[in-house]
Amino acid sequence: MNATLDELCSILMELGARQDELTPGSRLRSGLGLDSTETAQLELEIEERLHTQVDLWDRHDYSLAELAELVDGEAETEDRDEHRATGGGTR
């Protein structure tokens, strides 16, 4: 597993998920049974710990692997935008 996936698993265990439930293919709602409160808490923890904002309120039931990819992709986008804002992207 990658570091992002490991951190997501850590967050989910703090929210009450069992370690044996957490695989890259585990789905947040249908597999882990996250309710709206837990989903909101997961979003907040991702923002706080991984410094990335994600929206988990669409219809897609993310797997842990998909969520890790989403978080990593958002982090790369935020880094690129910050680099441009500080003049790093100009010639």
PDB file of C-alpha atoms in Angstrom:
ATOM      1  CA  MET A   1       0.000   0.000   0.000  1.00  0.00           C
ATOM      2  CA  ASN A   2       1.083   3.576  -0.525  1.00  0.00           C
ATOM      3  CA  ALA A   3       1.350   6.224   2.192  1.00  0.00           C
ATOM      4  CA  THR A   4      -1.972   7.848   1.276  1.00  0.00           C
ATOM      5  CA  LEU A   5      -3.814   4.536   1.410  1.00  0.00           C
ATOM      6  CA  ASP A   6      -2.171   3.756   4.757  1.00  0.00           C
ATOM      7  CA  GLU A   7      -3.290   7.120   6.156  1.00  0.00           C
ATOM      8  CA  LEU A   8      -6.836   6.622   4.874  1.00  0.00           C
ATOM      9  CA  CYS A   9      -6.935   3.221   6.587  1.00  0.00           C
ATOM     10  CA  SER A  10      -5.697   4.813   9.810  1.00  0.00           C
ATOM     11  CA  ILE A  11      -8.438   7.452   9.655  1.00  0.00           C
ATOM     12  CA  LEU A  12     -11.102   4.845   8.942  1.00  0.00           C
ATOM     13  CA  MET A  13      -9.972   2.667  11.851  1.00  0.00           C
ATOM     14  CA  GLU A  14     -10.316   5.696  14.130  1.00  0.00           C
ATOM     15  CA  LEU A  15     -13.861   6.056  12.777  1.00  0.00           C
ATOM     16  CA  GLY A  16     -14.615   2.466  13.778  1.00  0.00           C
ATOM     17  CA  ALA A  17     -13.702   0.335  10.765  1.00  0.00           C
ATOM     18  CA  ARG A  18     -11.948  -2.954  11.472  1.00  0.00           C
ATOM     19  CA  GLN A  19      -8.523  -3.469   9.959  1.00  0.00           C
ATOM     20  CA  ASP A  20      -9.621  -6.704   8.268  1.00  0.00           C
ATOM     21  CA  GLU A  21     -12.330  -4.738   6.384  1.00  0.00           C
ATOM     22  CA  LEU A  22      -9.823  -2.325   4.878  1.00  0.00           C
ATOM     23  CA  THR A  23      -8.559  -3.427   1.484  1.00  0.00           C
ATOM     24  CA  PRO A  24      -7.870  -1.314  -1.604  1.00  0.00           C
ATOM     25  CA  GLY A  25     -11.169  -2.536  -3.071  1.00  0.00           C
ATOM     26  CA  SER A  26     -13.295  -1.752   0.011  1.00  0.00           C
ATOM     27  CA  ARG A  27     -16.108   0.671  -0.865  1.00  0.00           C
ATOM     28  CA  LEU A  28     -16.832   3.486   1.583  1.00  0.00           C
ATOM     29  CA  ARG A  29     -20.605   3.110   1.713  1.00  0.00           C
ATOM     30  CA  SER A  30     -21.499  -0.361   0.482  1.00  0.00           C
ATOM     31  CA  GLY A  31     -18.463  -2.128   1.934  1.00  0.00           C
ATOM     32  CA  LEU A  32     -17.625  -0.174   5.074  1.00  0.00           C
ATOM     33  CA  GLY A  33     -21.107   1.208   5.692  1.00  0.00           C
ATOM     34  CA  LEU A  34     -20.047   4.821   6.282  1.00  0.00           C
ATOM     35  CA  ASP A  35     -22.981   7.002   7.249  1.00  0.00           C
ATOM     36  CA  SER A  36     -23.247  10.734   6.602  1.00  0.00           C
ATOM     37  CA  THR A  37     -21.557  11.695   9.879  1.00  0.00           C
ATOM     38  CA  GLU A  38     -18.628   9.365   9.240  1.00  0.00           C
ATOM     39  CA  THR A  39     -18.348  10.597   5.652  1.00  0.00           C
ATOM     40  CA  ALA A  40     -18.182  14.208   6.848  1.00  0.00           C
ATOM     41  CA  GLN A  41     -15.584  13.259   9.460  1.00  0.00           C
ATOM     42  CA  LEU A  42     -13.526  11.432   6.818  1.00  0.00           C
ATOM     43  CA  GLU A  43     -13.536  14.536   4.605  1.00  0.00           C
ATOM     44  CA  LEU A  44     -12.394  16.687   7.524  1.00  0.00           C
ATOM     45  CA  GLU A  45      -9.634  14.269   8.496  1.00  0.00           C
ATOM     46  CA  ILE A  46      -8.388  14.057   4.897  1.00  0.00           C
ATOM     47  CA  GLU A  47      -8.222  17.838   4.753  1.00  0.00           C
ATOM     48  CA  GLU A  48      -6.445  18.091   8.113  1.00  0.00           C
ATOM     49  CA  ARG A  49      -3.973  15.219   7.721  1.00  0.00           C
ATOM     50  CA  LEU A  50      -3.432  15.053   3.985  1.00  0.00           C
ATOM     51  CA  HIS A  51      -3.928  18.774   3.246  1.00  0.00           C
ATOM     52  CA  THR A  52      -6.374  18.037   0.451  1.00  0.00           C
ATOM     53  CA  GLN A  53     -10.065  18.768  -0.024  1.00  0.00           C
ATOM     54  CA  VAL A  54     -12.187  16.003  -1.532  1.00  0.00           C
ATOM     55  CA  ASP A  55     -15.912  15.814  -2.154  1.00  0.00           C
ATOM     56  CA  LEU A  56     -17.367  12.472  -1.099  1.00  0.00           C
ATOM     57  CA  TRP A  57     -20.992  13.503  -1.586  1.00  0.00           C
ATOM     58  CA  ASP A  58     -21.462  12.531  -5.209  1.00  0.00           C
ATOM     59  CA  ARG A  59     -23.177   9.293  -6.224  1.00  0.00           C
ATOM     60  CA  HIS A  60     -19.952   7.366  -6.705  1.00  0.00           C
ATOM     61  CA  ASP A  61     -19.157   4.920  -3.893  1.00  0.00           C
ATOM     62  CA  TYR A  62     -15.367   5.230  -3.819  1.00  0.00           C
ATOM     63  CA  SER A  63     -13.104   2.302  -3.093  1.00  0.00           C
ATOM     64  CA  LEU A  64     -10.126   3.012  -0.863  1.00  0.00           C
ATOM     65  CA  ALA A  65      -7.796   2.738  -3.871  1.00  0.00           C
ATOM     66  CA  GLU A  66      -9.917   5.225  -5.842  1.00  0.00           C
ATOM     67  CA  LEU A  67     -10.000   7.600  -2.893  1.00  0.00           C
ATOM     68  CA  ALA A  68      -6.208   7.394  -2.498  1.00  0.00           C
ATOM     69  CA  GLU A  69      -5.809   8.207  -6.204  1.00  0.00           C
ATOM     70  CA  LEU A  70      -8.242  11.109  -5.857  1.00  0.00           C
ATOM     71  CA  VAL A  71      -6.397  12.493  -2.828  1.00  0.00           C
ATOM     72  CA  ASP A  72      -3.005  12.128  -4.524  1.00  0.00           C
ATOM     73  CA  GLY A  73      -4.331  13.773  -7.694  1.00  0.00           C
ATOM     74  CA  GLU A  74      -5.818  16.691  -5.768  1.00  0.00           C
ATOM     75  CA  ALA A  75      -2.565  17.169  -3.853  1.00  0.00           C
ATOM     76  CA  GLU A  76      -0.601  17.299  -7.125  1.00  0.00           C
ATOM     77  CA  THR A  77      -3.039  19.849  -8.551  1.00  0.00           C
ATOM     78  CA  GLU A  78      -2.809  22.000  -5.424  1.00  0.00           C
ATOM     79  CA  ASP A  79       1.012  21.830  -5.477  1.00  0.00           C
ATOM     80  CA  ARG A  80       1.078  22.814  -9.169  1.00  0.00           C
ATOM     81  CA  ASP A  81      -1.326  25.713  -8.572  1.00  0.00           C
ATOM     82  CA  GLU A  82       0.728  26.920  -5.605  1.00  0.00           C
ATOM     83  CA  HIS A  83       3.916  26.692  -7.661  1.00  0.00           C
ATOM     84  CA  ARG A  84       2.326  28.838 -10.386  1.00  0.00           C
ATOM     85  CA  ALA A  85       0.967  31.346  -7.862  1.00  0.00           C
ATOM     86  CA  THR A  86       4.457  31.897  -6.448  1.00  0.00           C
ATOM     87  CA  GLY A  87       5.931  32.515  -9.892  1.00  0.00           C
ATOM     88  CA  GLY A  88       7.416  29.074 -10.376  1.00  0.00           C
ATOM     89  CA  GLY A  89       5.408  28.435 -13.494  1.00  0.00           C
ATOM     90  CA  THR A  90       6.510  31.540 -15.406  1.00  0.00           C
ATOM     91  CA  ARG A  91       9.484  31.980 -17.706  1.00  0.00           C
TER      92      ARG A  91
END
